[in-house]
PDB file of C-alpha atoms and ligand atoms in Angstrom:
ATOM      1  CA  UNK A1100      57.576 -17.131  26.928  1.00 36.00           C
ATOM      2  CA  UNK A1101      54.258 -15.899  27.647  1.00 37.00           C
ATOM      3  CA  UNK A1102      55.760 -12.902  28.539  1.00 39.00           C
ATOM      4  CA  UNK A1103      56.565 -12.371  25.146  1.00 38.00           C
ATOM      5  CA  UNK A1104      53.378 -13.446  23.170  1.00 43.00           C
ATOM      6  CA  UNK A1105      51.321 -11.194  24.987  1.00 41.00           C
ATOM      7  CA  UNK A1106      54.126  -8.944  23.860  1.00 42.00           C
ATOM      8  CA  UNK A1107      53.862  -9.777  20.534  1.00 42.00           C
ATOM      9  CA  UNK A1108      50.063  -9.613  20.453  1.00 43.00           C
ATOM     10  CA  UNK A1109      49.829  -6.319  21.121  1.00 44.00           C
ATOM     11  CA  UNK A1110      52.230  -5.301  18.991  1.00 42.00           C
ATOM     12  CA  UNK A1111      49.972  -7.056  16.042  1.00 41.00           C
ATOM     13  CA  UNK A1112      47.262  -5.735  17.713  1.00 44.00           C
ATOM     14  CA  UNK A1113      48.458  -2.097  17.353  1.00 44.00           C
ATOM     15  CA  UNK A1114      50.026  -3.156  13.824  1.00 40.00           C
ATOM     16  CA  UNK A1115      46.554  -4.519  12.543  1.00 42.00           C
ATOM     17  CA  UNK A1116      44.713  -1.035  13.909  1.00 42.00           C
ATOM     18  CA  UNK A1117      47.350   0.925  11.800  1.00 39.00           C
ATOM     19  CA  UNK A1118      46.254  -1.129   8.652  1.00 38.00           C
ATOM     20  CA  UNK A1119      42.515  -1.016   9.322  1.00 38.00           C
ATOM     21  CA  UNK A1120      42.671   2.518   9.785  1.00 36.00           C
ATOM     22  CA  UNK A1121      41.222   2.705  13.351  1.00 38.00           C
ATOM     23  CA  UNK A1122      44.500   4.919  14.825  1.00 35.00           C
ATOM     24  CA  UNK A1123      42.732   8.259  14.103  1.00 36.00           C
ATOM     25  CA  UNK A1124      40.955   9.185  17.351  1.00 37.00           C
ATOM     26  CA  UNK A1125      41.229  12.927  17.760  1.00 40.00           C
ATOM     27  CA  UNK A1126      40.400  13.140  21.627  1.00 45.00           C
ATOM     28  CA  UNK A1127      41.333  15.745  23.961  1.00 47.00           C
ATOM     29  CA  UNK A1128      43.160  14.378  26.145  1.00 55.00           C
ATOM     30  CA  UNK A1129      44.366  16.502  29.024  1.00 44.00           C
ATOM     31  CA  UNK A1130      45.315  16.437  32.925  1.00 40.00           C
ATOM     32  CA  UNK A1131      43.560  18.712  34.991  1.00 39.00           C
ATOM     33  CA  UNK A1132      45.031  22.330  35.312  1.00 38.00           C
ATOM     34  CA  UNK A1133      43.399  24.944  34.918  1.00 39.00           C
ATOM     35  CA  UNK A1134      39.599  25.732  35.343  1.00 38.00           C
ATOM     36  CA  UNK A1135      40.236  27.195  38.899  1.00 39.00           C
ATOM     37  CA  UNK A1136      40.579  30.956  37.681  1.00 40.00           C
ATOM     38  CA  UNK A1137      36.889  31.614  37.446  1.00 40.00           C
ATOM     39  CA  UNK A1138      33.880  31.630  39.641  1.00 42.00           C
ATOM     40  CA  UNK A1139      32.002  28.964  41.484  1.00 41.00           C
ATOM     41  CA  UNK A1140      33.614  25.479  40.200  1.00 41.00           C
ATOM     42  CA  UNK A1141      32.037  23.424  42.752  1.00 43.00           C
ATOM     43  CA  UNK A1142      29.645  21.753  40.608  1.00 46.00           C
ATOM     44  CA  UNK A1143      30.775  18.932  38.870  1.00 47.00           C
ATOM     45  CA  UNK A1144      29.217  18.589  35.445  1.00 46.00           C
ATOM     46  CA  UNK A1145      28.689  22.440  34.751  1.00 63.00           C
ATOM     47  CA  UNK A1146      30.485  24.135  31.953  1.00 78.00           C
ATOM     48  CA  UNK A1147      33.986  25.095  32.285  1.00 85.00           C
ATOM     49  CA  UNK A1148      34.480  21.720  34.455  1.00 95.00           C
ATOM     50  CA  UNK A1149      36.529  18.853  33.683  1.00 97.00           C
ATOM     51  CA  UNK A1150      35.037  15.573  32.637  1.00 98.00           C
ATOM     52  CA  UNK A1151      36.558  12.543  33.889  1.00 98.00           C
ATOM     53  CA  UNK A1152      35.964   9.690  31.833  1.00 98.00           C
ATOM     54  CA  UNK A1153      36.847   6.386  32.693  1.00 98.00           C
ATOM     55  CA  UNK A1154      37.431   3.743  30.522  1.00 98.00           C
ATOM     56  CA  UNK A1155      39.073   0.429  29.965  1.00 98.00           C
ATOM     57  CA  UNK A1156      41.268   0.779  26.434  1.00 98.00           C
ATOM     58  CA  UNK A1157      41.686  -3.147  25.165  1.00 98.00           C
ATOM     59  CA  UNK A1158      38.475  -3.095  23.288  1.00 98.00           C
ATOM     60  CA  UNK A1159      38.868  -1.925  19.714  1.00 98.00           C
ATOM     61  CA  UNK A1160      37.212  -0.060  18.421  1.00 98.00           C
ATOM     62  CA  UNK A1161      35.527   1.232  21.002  1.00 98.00           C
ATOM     63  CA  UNK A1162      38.880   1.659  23.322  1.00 98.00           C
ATOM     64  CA  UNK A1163      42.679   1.520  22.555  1.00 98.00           C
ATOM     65  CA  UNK A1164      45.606   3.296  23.263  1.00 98.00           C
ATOM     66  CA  UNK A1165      47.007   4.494  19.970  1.00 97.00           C
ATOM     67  CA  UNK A1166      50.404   5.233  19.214  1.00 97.00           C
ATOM     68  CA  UNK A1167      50.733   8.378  20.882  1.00 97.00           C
ATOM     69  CA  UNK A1168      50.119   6.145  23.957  1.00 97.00           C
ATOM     70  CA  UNK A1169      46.713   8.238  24.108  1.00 98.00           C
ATOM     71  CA  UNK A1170      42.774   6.062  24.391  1.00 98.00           C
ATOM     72  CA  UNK A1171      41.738   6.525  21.313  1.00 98.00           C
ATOM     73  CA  UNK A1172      38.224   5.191  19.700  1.00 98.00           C
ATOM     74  CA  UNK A1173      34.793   5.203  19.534  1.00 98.00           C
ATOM     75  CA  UNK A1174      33.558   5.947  22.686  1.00 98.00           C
ATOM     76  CA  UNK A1175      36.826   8.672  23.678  1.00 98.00           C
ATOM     77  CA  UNK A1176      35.341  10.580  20.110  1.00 98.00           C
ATOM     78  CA  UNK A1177      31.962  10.237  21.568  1.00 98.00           C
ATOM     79  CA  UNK A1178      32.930  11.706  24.788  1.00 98.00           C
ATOM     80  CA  UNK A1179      34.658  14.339  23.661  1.00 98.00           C
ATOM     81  CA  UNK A1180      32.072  15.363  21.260  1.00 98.00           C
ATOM     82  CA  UNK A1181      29.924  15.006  24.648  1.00 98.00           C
ATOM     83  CA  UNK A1182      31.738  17.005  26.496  1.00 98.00           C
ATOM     84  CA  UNK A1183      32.462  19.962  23.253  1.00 97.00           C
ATOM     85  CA  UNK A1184      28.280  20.138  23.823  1.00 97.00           C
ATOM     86  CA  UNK A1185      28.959  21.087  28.001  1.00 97.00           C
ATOM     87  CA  UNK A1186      31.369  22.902  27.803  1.00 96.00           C
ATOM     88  CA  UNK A1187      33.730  21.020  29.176  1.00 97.00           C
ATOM     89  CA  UNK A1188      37.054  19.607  29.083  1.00 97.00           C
ATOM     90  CA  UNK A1189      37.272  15.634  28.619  1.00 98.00           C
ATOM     91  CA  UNK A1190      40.266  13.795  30.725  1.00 98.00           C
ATOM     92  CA  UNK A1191      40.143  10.064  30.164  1.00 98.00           C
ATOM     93  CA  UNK A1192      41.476   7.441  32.927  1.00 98.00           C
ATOM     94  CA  UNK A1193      42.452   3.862  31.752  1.00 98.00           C
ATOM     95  CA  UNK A1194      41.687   1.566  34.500  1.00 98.00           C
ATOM     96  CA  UNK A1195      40.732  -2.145  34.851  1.00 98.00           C
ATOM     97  CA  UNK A1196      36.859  -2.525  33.835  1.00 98.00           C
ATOM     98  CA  UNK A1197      35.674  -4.078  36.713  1.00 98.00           C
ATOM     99  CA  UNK A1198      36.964  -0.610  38.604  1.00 98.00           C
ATOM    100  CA  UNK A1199      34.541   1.409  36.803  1.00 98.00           C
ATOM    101  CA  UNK A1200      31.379   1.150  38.539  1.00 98.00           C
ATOM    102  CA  UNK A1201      33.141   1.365  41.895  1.00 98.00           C
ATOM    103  CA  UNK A1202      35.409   4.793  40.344  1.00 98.00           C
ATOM    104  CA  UNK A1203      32.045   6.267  39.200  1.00 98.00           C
ATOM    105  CA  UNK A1204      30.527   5.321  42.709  1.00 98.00           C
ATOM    106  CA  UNK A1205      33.604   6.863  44.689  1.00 98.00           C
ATOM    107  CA  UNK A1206      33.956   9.910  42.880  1.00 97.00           C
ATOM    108  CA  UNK A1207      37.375   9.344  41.081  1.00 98.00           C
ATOM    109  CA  UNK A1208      35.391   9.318  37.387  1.00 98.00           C
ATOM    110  CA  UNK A1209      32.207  11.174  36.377  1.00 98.00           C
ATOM    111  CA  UNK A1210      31.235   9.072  33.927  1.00 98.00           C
ATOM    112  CA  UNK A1211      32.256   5.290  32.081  1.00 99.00           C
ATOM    113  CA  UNK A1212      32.299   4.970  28.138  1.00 98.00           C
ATOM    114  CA  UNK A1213      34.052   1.733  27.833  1.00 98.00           C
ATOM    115  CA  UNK A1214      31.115  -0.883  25.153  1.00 98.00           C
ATOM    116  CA  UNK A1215      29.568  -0.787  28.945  1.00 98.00           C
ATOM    117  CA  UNK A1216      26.598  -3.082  28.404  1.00 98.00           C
ATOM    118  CA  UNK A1217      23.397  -1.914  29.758  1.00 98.00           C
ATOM    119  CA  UNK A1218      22.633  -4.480  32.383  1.00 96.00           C
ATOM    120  CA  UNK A1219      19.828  -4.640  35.690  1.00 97.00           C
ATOM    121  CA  UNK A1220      21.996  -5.406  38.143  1.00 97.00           C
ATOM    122  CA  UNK A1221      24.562  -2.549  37.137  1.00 98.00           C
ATOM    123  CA  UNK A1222      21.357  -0.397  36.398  1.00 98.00           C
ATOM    124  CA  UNK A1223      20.935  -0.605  40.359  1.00 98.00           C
ATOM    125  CA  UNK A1224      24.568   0.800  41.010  1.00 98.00           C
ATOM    126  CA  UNK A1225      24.412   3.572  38.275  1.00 98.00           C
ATOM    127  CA  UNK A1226      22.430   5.320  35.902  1.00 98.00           C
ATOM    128  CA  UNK A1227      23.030   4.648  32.093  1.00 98.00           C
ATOM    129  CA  UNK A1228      21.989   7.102  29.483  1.00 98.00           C
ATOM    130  CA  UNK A1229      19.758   6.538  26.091  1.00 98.00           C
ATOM    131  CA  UNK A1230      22.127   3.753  24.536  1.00 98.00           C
ATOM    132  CA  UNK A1231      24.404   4.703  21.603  1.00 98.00           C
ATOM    133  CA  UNK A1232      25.588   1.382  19.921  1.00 98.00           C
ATOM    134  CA  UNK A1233      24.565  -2.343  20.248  1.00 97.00           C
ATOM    135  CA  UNK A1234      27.215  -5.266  20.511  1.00 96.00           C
ATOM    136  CA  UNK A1235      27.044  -9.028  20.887  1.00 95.00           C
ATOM    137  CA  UNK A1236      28.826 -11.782  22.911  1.00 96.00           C
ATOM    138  CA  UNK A1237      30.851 -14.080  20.244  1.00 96.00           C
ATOM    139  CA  UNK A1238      33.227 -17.172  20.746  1.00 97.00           C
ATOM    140  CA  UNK A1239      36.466 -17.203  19.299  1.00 97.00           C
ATOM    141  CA  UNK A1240      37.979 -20.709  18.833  1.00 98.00           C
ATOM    142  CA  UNK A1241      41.206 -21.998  17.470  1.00 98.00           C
ATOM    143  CA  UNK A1242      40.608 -22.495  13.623  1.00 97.00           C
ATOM    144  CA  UNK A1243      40.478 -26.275  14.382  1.00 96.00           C
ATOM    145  CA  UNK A1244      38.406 -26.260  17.219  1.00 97.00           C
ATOM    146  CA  UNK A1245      35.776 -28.773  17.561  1.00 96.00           C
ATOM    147  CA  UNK A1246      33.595 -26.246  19.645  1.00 97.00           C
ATOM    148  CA  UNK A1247      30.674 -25.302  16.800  1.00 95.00           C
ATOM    149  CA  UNK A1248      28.209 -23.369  18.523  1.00 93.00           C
ATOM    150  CA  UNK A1249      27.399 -22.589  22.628  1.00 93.00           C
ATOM    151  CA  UNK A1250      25.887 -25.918  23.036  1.00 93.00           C
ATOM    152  CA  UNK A1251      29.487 -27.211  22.840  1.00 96.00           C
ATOM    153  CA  UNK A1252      30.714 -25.062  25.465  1.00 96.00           C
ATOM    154  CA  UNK A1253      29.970 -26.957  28.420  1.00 96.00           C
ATOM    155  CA  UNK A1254      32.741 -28.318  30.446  1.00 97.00           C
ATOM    156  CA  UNK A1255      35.087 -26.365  28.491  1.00 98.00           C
ATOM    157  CA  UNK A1256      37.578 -23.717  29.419  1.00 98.00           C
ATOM    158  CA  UNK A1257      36.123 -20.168  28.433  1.00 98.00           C
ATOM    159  CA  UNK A1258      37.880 -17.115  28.650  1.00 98.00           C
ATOM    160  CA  UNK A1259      36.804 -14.141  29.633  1.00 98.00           C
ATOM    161  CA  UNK A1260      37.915 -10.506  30.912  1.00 98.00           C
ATOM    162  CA  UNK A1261      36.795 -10.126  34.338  1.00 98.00           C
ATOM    163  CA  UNK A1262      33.338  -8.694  35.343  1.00 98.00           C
ATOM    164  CA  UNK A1263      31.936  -8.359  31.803  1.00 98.00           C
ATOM    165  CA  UNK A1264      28.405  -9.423  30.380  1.00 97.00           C
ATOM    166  CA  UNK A1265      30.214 -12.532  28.216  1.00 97.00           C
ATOM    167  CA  UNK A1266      31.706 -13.274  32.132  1.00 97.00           C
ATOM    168  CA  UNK A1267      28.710 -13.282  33.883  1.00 97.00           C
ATOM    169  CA  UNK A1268      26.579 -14.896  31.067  1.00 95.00           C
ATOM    170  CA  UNK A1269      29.297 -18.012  30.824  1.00 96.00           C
ATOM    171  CA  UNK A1270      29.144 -17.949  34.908  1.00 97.00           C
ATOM    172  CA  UNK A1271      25.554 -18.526  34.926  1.00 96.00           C
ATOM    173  CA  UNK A1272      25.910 -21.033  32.158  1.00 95.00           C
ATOM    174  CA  UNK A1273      28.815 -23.118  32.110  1.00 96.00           C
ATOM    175  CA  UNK A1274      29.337 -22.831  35.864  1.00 97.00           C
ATOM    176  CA  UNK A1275      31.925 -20.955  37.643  1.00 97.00           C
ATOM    177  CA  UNK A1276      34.940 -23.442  37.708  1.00 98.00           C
ATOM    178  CA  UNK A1277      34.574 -23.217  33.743  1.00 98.00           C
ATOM    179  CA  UNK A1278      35.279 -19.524  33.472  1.00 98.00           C
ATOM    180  CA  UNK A1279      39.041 -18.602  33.537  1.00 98.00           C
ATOM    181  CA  UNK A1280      39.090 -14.432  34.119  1.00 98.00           C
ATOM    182  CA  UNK A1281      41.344 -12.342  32.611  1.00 98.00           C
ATOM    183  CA  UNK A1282      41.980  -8.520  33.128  1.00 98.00           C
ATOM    184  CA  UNK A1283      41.381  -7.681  29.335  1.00 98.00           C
ATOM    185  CA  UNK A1284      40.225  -9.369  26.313  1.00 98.00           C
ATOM    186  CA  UNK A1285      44.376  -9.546  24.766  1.00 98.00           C
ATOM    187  CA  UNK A1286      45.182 -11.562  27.652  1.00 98.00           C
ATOM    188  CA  UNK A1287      42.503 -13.821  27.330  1.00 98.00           C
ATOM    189  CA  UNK A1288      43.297 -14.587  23.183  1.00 98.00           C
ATOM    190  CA  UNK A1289      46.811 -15.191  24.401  1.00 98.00           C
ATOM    191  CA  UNK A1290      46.424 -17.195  26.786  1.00 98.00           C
ATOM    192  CA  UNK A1291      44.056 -18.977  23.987  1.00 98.00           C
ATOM    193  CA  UNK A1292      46.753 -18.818  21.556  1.00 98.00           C
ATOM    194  CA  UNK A1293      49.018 -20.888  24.313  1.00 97.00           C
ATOM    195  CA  UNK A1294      46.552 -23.389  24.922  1.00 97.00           C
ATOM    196  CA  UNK A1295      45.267 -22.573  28.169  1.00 98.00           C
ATOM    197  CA  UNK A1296      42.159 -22.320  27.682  1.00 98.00           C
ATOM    198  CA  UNK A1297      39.391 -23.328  24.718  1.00 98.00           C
ATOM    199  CA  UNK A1298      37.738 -20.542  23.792  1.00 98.00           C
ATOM    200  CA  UNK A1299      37.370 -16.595  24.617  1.00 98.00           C
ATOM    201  CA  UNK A1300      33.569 -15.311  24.966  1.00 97.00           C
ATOM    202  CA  UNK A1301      33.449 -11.329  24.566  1.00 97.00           C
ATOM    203  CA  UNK A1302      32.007  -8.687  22.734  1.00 97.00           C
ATOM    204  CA  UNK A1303      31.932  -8.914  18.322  1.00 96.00           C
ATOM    205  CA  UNK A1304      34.093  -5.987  17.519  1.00 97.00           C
ATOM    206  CA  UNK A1305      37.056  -6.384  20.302  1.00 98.00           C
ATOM    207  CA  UNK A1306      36.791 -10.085  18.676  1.00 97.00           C
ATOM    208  CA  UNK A1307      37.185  -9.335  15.330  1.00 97.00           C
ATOM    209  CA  UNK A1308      40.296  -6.854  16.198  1.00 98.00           C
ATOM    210  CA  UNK A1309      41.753  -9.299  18.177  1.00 98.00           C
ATOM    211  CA  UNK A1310      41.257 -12.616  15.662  1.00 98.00           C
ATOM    212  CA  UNK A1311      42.564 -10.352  12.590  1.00 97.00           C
ATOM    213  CA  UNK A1312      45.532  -9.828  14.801  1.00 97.00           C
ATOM    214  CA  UNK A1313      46.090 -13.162  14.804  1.00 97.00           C
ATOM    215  CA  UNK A1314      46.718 -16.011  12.864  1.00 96.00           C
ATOM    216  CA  UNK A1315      44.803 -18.995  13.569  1.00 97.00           C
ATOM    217  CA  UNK A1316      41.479 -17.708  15.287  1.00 98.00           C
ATOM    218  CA  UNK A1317      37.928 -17.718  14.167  1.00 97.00           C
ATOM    219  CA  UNK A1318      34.538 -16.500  15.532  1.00 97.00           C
ATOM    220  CA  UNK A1319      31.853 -18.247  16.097  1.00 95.00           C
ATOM    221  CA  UNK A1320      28.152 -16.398  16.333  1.00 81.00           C
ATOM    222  CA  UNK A1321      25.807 -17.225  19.381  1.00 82.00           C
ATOM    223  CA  UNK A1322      22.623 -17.043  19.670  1.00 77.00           C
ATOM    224  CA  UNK A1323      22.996 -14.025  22.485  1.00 78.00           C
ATOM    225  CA  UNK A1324      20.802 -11.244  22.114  1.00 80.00           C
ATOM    226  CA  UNK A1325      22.100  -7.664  21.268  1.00 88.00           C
ATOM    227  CA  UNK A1326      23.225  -5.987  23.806  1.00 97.00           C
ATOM    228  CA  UNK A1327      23.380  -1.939  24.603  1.00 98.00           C
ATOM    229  CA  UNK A1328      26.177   0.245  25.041  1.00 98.00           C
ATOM    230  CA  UNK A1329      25.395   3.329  27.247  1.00 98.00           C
ATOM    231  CA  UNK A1330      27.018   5.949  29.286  1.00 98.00           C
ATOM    232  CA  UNK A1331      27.064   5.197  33.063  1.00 98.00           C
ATOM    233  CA  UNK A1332      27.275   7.977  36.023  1.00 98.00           C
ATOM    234  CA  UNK A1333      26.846   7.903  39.443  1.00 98.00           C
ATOM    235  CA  UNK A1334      23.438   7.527  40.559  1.00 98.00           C
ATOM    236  CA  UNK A1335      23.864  11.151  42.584  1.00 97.00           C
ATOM    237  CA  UNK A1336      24.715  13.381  39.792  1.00 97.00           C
ATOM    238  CA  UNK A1337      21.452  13.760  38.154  1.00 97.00           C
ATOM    239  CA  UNK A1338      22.497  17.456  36.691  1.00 96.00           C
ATOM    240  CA  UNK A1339      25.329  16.122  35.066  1.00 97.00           C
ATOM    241  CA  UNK A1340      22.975  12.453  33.581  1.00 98.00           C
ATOM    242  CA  UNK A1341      21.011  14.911  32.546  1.00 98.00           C
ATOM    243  CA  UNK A1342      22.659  17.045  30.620  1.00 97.00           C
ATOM    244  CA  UNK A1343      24.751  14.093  29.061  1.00 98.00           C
ATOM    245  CA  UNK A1344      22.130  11.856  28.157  1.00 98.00           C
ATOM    246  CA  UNK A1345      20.506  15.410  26.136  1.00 98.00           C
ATOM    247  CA  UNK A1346      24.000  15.572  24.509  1.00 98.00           C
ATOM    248  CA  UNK A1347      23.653  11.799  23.409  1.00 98.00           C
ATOM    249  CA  UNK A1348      19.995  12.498  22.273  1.00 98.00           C
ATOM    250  CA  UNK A1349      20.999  15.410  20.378  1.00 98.00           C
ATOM    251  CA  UNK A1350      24.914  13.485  18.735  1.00 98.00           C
ATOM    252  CA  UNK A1351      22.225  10.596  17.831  1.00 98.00           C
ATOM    253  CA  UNK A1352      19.837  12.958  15.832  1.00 98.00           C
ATOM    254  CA  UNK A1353      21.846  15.149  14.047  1.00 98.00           C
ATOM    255  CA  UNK A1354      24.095  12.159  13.123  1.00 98.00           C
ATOM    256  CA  UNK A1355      27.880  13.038  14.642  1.00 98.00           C
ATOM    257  CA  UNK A1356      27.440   9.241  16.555  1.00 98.00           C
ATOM    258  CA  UNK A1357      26.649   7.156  13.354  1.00 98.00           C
ATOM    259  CA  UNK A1358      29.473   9.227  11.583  1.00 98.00           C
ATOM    260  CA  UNK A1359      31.946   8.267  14.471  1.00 98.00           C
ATOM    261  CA  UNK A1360      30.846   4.659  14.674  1.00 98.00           C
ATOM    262  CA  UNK A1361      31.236   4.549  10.895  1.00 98.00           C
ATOM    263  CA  UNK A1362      34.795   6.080  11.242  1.00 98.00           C
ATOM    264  CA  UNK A1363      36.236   3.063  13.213  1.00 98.00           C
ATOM    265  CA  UNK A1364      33.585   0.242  11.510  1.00 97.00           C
ATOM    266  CA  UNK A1365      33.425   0.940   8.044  1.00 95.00           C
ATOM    267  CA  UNK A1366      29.328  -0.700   7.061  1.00 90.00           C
ATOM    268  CA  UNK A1367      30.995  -2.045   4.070  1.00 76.00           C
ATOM    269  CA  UNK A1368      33.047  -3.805   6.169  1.00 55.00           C
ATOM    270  CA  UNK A1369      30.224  -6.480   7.151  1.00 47.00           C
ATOM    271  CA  UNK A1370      29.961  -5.016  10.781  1.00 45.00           C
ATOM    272  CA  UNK A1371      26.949  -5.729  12.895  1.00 48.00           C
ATOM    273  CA  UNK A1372      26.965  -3.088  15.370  1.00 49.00           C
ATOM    274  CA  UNK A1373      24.911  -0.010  14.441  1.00 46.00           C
ATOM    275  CA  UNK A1374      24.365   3.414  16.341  1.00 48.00           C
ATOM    276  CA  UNK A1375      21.142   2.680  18.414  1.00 49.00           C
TER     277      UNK A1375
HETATM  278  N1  LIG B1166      30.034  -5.066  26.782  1.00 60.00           N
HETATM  279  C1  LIG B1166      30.682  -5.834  27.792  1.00 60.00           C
HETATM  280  C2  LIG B1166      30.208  -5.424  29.156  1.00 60.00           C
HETATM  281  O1  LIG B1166      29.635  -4.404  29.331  1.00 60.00           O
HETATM  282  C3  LIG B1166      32.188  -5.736  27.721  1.00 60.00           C
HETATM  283  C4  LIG B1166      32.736  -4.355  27.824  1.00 60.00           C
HETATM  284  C5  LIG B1166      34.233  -4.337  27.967  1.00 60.00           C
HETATM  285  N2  LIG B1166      34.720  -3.023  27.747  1.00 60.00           N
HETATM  286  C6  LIG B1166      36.011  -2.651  27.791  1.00 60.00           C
HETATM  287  N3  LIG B1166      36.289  -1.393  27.547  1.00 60.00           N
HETATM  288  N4  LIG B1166      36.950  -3.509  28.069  1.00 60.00           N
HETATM  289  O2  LIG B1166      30.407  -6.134  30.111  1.00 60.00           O
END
């Protein structure tokens, strides 16, 4: 049984990215295999390399996998327009979220797109480039809800996916036997959906993917600031930060980040997130 709605959401989910028109990333996705004919490859982050990207693909728009079974969004067309500027070739790893500091830390990734939110206690772990979008924690409640703003969160259950800013803001908050973690935001709005829990606290574009989805759902605004979505890599590879966080200086002012943003959140659509 719930089994089968989480089933069922994604296949809405999917469905409902079809009809908004967000199926259209045109990544290059590859494995690694080739690159090993030349000269001195020992360098990570130096042109003719690969770029790992890791990412966590059940946030739309930002991250999905489309129906080529391929991550597709926002930041996958950011990073490979980042990595057309090195030189290099982009491969993209879907993993949980809360892996990607420790993958960028261990070596397995080179660098996280993935609506990472730029945060001070992460900011000690890695290094985050000039930010390139802005999001906001929202609530989503049951249509009927009586929950009305955050005030009425308290000894409620929230949901939220594991190890994100809406996770450790409710922690602090609401207190830790409140906060019911889930290993993506879908899993969270289902088990919402079921009745498990009261409401789901994550970031405003994910949220409205997942309540158009979905019959029954609405979103509630908080009063949480904006937050900033950057690029992280490992603290160690200050060649490669800096040659990515030029790339994102230069895709911000000649306008190929607005134009990809706008791709997947039309302005006319009512959106609040804008390139930074
Ligand atoms: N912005 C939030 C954070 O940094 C949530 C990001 C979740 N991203 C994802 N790809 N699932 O914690």
């Amino acid at each position: 049984m719930k089994k089968l709605s989480i089933a069922m959401l994604s296949m809405v989910l999917a469905g409902s990215m079809l009809l908004t028109g967000c199926g259209g990333g045109n990544t290059e996705q590859t494995t690694t295999d080739e690159g090993t004919d030349s000269a001195t490859t020992e360098t990570a982050g130096t042109e003719g390399g690969v770029l790992r990207m890791g990412t966590n693909a059940t946030f739309p728009p930002y991250e999905y996998v489309d129906e080529n079974n391929e991550v597709a969004g926002i930041d996958a067309d950011i990073a490979a327009a980042i990595a057309d500027k090195l030189g290099m070739e982009l491969e993209i790893t879907d993993m949980a979220f809360d892996s990607l500091i420790p993958a960028l830390q261990s070596d397995t990734i080179d660098i996280v797109l993935a609506g990472m939110t730029v945060d001070p206690e992460r900011a000690e772990q890695v290094n985050f480039t000039d930010s390139y979008a802005t999001g906001v924690q929202v609530i989503i409640v049951p249509e009927d809800s009586d929950i009305a703003s955050p005030d009425d969160l308290e000894g409620k259950n929230i949901g939220v996916q594991t190890g994100t800013t809406g996770d450790l803001q409710c922690t602090d908050a609401y207190g830790q036997e409140f906060v019911k973690q889930f290993d993506n935001g879908p899993l969270a709005v289902a088990a919402l959906l079921n009745g498990q829990i009261d409401c789901v606290v994550i970031d405003n574009e994910p949220a409205k993917n997942y309540v158009a989805a979905n019959e029954g759902l609405k979103i509630l605004d908080t009063a949480y600031a904006d937050e900033d979505y950057a690029a992280a890599i490992a603290k160690e590879d200050t060649e490669l930060f800096e040659q990515v966080n030029t790339a994102i200086q230069e895709l911000k002012e000649d306008g190929t980040i607005a134009s990809i943003i706008e791709k997947y959140i039309p302005s006319d659509g009512g959106s609040e997130d804008t390139a930074a």
